[in-house]
Coordinates of C-alpha atoms in Angstrom, one line a residue:
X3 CA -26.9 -2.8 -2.4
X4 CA -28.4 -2.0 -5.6
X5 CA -26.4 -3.0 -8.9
X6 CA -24.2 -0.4 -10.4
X7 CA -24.2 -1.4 -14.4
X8 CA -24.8 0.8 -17.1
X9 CA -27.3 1.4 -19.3
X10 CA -25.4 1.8 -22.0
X11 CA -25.3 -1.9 -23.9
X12 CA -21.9 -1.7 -25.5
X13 CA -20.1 -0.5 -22.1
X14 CA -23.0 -3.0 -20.1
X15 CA -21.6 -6.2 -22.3
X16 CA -17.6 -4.9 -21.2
X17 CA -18.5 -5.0 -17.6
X18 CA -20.0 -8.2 -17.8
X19 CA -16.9 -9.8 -19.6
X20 CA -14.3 -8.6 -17.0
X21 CA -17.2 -9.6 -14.2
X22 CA -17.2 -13.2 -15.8
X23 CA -13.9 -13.5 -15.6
X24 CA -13.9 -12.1 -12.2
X25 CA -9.8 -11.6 -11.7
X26 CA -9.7 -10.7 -7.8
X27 CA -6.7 -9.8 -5.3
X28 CA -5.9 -13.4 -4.6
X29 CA -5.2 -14.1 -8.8
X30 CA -3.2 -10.7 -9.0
X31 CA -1.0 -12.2 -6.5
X32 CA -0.4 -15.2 -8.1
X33 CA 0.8 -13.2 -11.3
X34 CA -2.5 -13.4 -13.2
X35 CA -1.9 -13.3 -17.4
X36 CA -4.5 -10.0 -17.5
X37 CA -2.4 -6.7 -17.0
X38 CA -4.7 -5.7 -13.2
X39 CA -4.1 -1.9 -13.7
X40 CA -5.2 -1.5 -17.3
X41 CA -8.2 -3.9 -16.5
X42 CA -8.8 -2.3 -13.4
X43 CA -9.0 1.1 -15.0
X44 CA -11.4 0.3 -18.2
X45 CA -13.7 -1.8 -15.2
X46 CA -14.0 0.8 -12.7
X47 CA -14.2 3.6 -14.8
X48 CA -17.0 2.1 -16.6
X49 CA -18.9 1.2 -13.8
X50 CA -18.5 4.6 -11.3
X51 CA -21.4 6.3 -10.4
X52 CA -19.8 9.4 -12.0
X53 CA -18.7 8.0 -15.2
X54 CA -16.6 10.8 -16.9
X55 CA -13.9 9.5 -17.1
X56 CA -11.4 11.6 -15.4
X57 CA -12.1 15.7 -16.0
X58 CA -12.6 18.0 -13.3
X59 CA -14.1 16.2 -10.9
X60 CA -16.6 13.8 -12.3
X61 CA -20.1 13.5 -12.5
X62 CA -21.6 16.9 -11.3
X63 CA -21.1 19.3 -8.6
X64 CA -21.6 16.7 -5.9
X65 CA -18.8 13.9 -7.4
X66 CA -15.3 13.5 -6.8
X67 CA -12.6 11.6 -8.9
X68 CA -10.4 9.2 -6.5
X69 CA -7.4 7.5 -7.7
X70 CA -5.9 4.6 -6.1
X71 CA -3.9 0.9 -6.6
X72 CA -5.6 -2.0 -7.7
X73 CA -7.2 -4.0 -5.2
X74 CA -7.1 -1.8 -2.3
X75 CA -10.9 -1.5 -1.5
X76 CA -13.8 -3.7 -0.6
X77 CA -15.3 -5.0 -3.9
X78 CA -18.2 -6.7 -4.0
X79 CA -18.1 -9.2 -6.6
X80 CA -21.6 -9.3 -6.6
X81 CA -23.0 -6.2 -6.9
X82 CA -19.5 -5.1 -9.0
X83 CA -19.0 -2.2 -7.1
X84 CA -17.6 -1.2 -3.6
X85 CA -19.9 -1.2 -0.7
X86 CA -18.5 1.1 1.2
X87 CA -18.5 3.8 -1.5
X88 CA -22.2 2.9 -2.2
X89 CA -22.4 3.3 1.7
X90 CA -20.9 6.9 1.5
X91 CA -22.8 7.8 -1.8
X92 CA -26.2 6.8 -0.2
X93 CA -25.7 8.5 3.4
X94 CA -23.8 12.0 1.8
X95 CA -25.0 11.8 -2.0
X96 CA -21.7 12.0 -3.1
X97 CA -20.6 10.4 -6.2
X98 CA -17.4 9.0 -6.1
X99 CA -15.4 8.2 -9.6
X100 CA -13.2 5.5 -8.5
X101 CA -10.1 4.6 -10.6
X102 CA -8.0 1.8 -9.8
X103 CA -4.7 3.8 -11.7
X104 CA -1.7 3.7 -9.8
X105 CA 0.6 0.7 -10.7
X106 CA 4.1 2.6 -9.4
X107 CA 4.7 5.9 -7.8
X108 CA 7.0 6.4 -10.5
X109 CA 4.9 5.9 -13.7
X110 CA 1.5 7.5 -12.3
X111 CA 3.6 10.6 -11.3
X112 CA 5.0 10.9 -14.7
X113 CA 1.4 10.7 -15.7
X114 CA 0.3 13.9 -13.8
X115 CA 3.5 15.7 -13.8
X116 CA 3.1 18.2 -16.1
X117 CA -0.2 19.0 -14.7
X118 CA 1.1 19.2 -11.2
X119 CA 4.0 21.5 -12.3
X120 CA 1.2 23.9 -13.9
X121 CA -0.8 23.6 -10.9
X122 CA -3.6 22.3 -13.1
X123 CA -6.5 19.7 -12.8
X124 CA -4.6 16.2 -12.5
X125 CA -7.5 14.3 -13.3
X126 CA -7.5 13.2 -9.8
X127 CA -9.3 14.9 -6.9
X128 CA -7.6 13.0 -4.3
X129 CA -4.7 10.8 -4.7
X130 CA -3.3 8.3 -2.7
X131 CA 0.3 8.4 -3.2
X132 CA 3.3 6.5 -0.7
X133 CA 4.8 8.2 1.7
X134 CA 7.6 9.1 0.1
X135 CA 6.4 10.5 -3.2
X136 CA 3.9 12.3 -1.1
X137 CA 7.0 14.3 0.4
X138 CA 8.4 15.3 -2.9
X139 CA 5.0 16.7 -3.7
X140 CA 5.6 18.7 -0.4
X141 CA 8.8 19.5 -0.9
X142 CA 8.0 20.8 -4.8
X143 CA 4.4 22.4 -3.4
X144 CA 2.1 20.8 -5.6
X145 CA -0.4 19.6 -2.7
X146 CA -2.7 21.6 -0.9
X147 CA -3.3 21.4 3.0
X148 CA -6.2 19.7 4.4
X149 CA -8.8 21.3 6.3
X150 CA -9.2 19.7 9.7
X151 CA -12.2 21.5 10.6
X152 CA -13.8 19.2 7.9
X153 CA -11.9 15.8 9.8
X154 CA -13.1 15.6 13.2
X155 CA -12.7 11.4 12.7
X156 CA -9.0 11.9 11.3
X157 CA -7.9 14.1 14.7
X158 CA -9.6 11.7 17.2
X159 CA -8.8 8.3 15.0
X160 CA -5.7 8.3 13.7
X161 CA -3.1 6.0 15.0
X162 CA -0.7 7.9 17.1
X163 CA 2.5 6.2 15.6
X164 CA 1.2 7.7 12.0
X165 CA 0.7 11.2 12.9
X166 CA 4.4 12.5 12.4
X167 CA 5.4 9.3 10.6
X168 CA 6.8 10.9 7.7
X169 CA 9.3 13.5 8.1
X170 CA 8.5 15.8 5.7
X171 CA 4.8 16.4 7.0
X172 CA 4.8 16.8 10.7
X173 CA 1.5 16.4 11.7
X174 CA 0.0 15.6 8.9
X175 CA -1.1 18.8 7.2
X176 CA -0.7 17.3 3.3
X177 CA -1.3 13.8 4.1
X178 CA -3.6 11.2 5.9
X179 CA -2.9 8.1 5.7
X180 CA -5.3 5.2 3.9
X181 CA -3.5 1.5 4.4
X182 CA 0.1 0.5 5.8
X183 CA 1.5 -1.4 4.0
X184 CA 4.6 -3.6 6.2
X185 CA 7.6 -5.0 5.1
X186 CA 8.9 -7.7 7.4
X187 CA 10.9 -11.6 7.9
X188 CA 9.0 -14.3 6.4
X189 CA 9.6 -18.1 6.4
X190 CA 8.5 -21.3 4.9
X191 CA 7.2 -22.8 8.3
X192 CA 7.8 -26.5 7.6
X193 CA 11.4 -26.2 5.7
X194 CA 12.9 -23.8 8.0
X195 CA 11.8 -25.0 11.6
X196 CA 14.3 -22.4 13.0
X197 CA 12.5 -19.7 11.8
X198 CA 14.3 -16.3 10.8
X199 CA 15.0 -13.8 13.2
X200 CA 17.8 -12.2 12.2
X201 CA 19.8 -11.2 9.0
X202 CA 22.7 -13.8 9.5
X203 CA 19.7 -16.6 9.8
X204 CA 19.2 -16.1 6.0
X205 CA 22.6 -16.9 5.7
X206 CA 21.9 -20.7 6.4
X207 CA 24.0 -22.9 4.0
X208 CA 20.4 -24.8 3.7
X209 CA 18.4 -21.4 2.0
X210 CA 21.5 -21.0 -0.5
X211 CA 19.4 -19.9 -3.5
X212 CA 16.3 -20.2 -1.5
X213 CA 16.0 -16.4 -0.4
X214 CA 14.1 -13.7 -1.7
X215 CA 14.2 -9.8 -1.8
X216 CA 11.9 -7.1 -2.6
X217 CA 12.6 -5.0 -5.6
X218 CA 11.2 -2.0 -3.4
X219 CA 14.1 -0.1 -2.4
X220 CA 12.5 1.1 0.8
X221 CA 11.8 -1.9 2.0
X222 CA 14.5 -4.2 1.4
X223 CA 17.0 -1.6 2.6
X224 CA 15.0 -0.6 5.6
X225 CA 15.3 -4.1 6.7
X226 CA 18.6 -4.5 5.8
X227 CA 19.4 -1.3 7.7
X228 CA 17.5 -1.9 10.9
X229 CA 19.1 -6.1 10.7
X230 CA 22.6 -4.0 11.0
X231 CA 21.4 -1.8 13.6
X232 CA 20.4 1.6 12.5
X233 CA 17.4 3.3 12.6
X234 CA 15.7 3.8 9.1
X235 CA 14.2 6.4 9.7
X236 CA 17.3 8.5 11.4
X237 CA 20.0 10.2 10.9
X238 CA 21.9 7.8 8.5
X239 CA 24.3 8.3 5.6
X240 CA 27.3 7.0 3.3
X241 CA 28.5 5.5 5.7
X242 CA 25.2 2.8 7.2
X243 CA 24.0 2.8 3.4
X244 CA 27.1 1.4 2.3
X245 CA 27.1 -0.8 5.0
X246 CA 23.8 -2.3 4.0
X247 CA 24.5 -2.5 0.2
X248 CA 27.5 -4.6 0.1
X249 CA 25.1 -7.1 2.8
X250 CA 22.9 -7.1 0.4
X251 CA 25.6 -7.5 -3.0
X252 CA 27.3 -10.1 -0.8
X253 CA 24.2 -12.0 -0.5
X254 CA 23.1 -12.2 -4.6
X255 CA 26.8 -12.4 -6.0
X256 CA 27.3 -15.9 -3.7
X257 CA 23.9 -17.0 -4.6
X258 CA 22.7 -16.9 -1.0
X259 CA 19.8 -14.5 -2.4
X260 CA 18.1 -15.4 -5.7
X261 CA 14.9 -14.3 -5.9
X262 CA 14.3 -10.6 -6.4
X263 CA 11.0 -9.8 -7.0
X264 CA 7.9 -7.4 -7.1
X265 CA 4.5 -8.9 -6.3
X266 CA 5.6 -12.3 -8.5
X267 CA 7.6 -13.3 -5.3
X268 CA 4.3 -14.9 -4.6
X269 CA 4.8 -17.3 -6.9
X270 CA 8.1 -18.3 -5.8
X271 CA 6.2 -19.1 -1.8
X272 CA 4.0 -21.6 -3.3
X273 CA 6.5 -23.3 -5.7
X274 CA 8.9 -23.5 -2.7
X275 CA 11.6 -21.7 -4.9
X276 CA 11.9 -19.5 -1.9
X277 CA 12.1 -20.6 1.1
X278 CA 13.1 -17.6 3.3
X279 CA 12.5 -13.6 2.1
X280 CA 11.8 -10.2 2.9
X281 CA 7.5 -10.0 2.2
X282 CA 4.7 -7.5 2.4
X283 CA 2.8 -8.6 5.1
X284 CA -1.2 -8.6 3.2
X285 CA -0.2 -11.1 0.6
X286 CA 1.0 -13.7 3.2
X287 CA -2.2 -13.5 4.8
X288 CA -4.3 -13.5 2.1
X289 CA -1.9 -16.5 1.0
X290 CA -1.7 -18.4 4.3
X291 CA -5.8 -18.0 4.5
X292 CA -6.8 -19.9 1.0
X293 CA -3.7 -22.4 1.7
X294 CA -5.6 -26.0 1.1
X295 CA -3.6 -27.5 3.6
X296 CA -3.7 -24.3 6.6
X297 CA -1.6 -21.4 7.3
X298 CA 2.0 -22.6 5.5
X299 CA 3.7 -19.5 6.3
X300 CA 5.0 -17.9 9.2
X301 CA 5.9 -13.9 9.3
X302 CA 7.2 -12.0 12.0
X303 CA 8.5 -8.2 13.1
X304 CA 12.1 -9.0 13.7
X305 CA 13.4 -7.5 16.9
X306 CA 15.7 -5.3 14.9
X307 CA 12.6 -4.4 13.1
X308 CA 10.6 -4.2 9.9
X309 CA 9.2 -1.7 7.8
X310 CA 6.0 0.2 8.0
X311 CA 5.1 2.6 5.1
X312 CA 1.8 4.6 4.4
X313 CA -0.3 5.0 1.0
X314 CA -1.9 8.5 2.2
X315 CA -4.4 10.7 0.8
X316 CA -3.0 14.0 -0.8
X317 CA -5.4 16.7 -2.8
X318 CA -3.1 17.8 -5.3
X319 CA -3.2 21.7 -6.3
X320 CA -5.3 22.0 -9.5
X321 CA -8.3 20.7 -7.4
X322 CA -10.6 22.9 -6.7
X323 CA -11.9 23.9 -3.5
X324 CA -15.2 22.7 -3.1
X325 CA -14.0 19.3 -4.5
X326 CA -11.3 19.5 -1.9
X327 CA -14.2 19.3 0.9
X328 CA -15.8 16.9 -0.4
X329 CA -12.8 14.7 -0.8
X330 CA -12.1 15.6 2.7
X331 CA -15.7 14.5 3.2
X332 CA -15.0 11.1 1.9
X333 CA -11.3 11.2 4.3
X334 CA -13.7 11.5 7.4
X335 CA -16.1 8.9 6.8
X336 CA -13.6 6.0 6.0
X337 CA -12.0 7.3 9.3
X338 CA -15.3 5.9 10.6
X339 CA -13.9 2.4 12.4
X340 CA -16.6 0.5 11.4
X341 CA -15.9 1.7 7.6
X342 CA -12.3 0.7 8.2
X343 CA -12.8 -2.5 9.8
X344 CA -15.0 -3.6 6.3
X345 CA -11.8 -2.1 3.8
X346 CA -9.1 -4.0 6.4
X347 CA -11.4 -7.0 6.3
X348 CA -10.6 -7.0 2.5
X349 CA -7.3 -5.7 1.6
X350 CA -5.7 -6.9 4.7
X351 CA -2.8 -4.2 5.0
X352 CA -2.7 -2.7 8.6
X353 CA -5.1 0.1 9.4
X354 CA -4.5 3.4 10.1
X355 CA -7.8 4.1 12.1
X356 CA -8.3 3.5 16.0
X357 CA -10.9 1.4 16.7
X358 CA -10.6 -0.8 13.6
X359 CA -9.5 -4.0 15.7
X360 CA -13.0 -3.9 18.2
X361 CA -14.8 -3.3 15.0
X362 CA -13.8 -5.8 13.3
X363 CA -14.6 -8.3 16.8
X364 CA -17.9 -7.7 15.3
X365 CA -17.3 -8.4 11.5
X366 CA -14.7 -11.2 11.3
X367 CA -13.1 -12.1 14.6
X368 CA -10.6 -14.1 13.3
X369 CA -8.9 -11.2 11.2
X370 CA -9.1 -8.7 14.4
X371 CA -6.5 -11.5 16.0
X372 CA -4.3 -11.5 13.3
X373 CA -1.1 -9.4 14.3
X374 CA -0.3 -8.9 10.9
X375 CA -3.2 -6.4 10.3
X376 CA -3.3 -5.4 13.9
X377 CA 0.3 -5.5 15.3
X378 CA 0.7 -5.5 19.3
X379 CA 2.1 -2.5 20.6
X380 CA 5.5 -4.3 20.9
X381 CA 5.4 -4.9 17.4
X382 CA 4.7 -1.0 16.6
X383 CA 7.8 -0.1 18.6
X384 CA 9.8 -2.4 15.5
X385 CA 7.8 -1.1 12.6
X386 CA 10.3 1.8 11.5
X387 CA 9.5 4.3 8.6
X388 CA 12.0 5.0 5.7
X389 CA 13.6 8.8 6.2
X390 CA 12.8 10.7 3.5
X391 CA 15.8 11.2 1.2
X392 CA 17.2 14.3 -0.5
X393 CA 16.8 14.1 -4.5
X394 CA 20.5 14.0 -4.6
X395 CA 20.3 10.9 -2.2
X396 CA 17.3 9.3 -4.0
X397 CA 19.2 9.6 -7.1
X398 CA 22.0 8.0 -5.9
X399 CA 21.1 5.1 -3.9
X400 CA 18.3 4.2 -6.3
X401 CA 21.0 3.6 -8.9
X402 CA 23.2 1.7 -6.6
X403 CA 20.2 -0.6 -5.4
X404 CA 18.9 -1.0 -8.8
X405 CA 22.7 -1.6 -10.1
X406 CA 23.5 -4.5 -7.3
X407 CA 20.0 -6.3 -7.9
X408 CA 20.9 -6.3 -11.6
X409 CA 17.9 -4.4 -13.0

């Protein structure tokens, strides 16, 4: 693939600063000293084929502006460009303004908001919210629904646990899904021989102050939820939430829990400050994979279950239509399995294409046996979605999470 650097000196000499210091996804999670999203956005930005910046779609009639999380693509660190977008770009000539932007659900959709209220240009041609941010922008109208004569890869490919995965979008007319991220029981391998299966096995008199929690509400109370068996993604209330919360307030005010963390937990794993935790499942194997001494971790879908979320693709309202198609251009092809199998290969977050795992066979057999980017079917029978919540609901429990963690 051809180098992507610009022309121009003063923006040439910034891309090859950030390129020397080459921070990748392995440094993020270990709580590099550079803020990832700012960097992530001047870097990108600077070196997309488009190159505007943002605006209405880019680059020219045939360009599209995609934003997305840091670190969620297949960067080549030699080239300093992705080599699947150069892939699409070459085969479609389609120029694709790629912005690593999102950093929270929270703070990128107070970004857009206005624009989204006014049903104007975000910015953004395509977006790729969570799941559960996607369904307020359902619920409030400010997405626009795909085409699916334009997705004949997203009807045959996508997994059939995902298609009416989040409650709010049956059949995924406003959303497709791009990685799935999972939430499950992790372990220190060789100071808890025992393993942890269940929520009481964190209760071990030998993890006091060893444990760790994610500050993501859905996560650590889907867990907590399914540990005390209910479903998170049904029918629930008051009542089960409550139930769950004072497990979880139990745990922190008697020191049992200690750690509650964001992506920093990392840290915590490889000082052995935490022995035992609640874990997204792509930093452990990214983690147990440059381990100098082998795979130090072990992680597993409890049989009460874990969590399985979904960063999806959304084309928000202010977009016009012929950028719409040619976002849904870009949908299609990376629901190509052989596309797929090179992202999974990198970001290491469970695919939402069929046909990822025999594609991968061919590009790195190793990673198409791990069952933490492919999970068995048993294992997909334990991943449980988060229900969406009311805004009255959202509102409230957020507070009381965010009150018992102590934030």
């Amino acid at each position: 693939m051809a180098r992507r650097i610009p022309e121009d000196p003063m923006i040439a000499s910034i891309v090859n600063m950030v390129r020397s210091a080459q921070f990748d996804r392995r440094q993020m999670l270990k709580g590099a000293a550079v803020g990832a999203a700012g960097l992530g956005a001047l870097t990108l930005a600077s070196c997309a084929p488009g190159g505007s910046g943002g605006g209405s779609g880019g680059g020219g009639e045939k360009s599209l502006v995609w934003g997305n999380w840091t670190y969620y693509l297949d960067f080549n660190e030699e080239t300093g460009w992705y080599d699947s977008l150069d892939l699409f770009t070459e085969e479609t000539g389609i120029a694709v303004e790629y912005i690593e932007d999102i950093d929270d659900n929270n703070t990128f959709y107070g970004k857009i908001k206005d624009q989204l209220e006014l049903g104007q240009h975000t910015g953004y041609d395509v977006i790729t919210f969570t799941d559960w941010m996607n369904a307020r922008l359902i619920q409030a109208k400010q997405v626009q629904e795909f085409d699916y004569a334009n997705l004949p890869n997203v009807t045959a490919n996508l997994v059939d646990a995902q298609l009416n995965a989040l409650d709010a979008d049956q059949g995924r007319k406003f959303t497709i899904p791009w990685q799935l991220p999972a939430s499950c029981l992790m372990w220190d391998t060789e100071a808890v021989p025992g393993g942890i299966k269940t929520l009481d096995d964190f209760m071990q008199p030998s993890l006091k102050g060893k444990v760790g929690v994610l500050t993501e509400m859905r996560d650590t109370m889907g867990i907590i939820l399914a540990g005390l068996g209910y479903d998170p993604a049904g029918t629930w209330g008051d009542k089960e939430w409550g139930e769950a919360i004072q497990w979880l307030d139990d745990g922190i005010q008697s020191g049992q829990i200690k750690n509650v963390k964001g992506n920093s937990y990392t840290q915590d794993l490889e000082r052995g400050d935490t022995l035992a935790a609640m874990v997204w499942t792509g930093d452990v194997v990214m983690m147990n994979a440059e381990s100098p001494d082998g795979p130090r971790w072990t992680i597993e879908v409890p049989e009460s279950g874990g969590m399985i979320a979904a960063d999806s693709f959304t084309i928000p309202n202010g977009t016009e239509s012929a950028k719409k198609k040619l976002a849904e251009e870009m949908i299609n092809f990376y629901y190509d399995p052989e596309v797929m199998a090179a992202v999974a290969d990198y970001v290491t977050f469970v695919p939402p294409v069929k046909g990822t795992q025999e594609a991968m066979q061919k590009l790195n057999p190793e990673n198409a046996e791990n069952p933490l980017i492919f999970p068995s079917e048993e294992d997909w029978t334990r991943l449980h979605s988060f229900r969406s919540l009311s805004p009255e609901e959202d509102k409230k429990y957020s507070a009381e999470f965010q009150k018992v963690l102590g934030l």
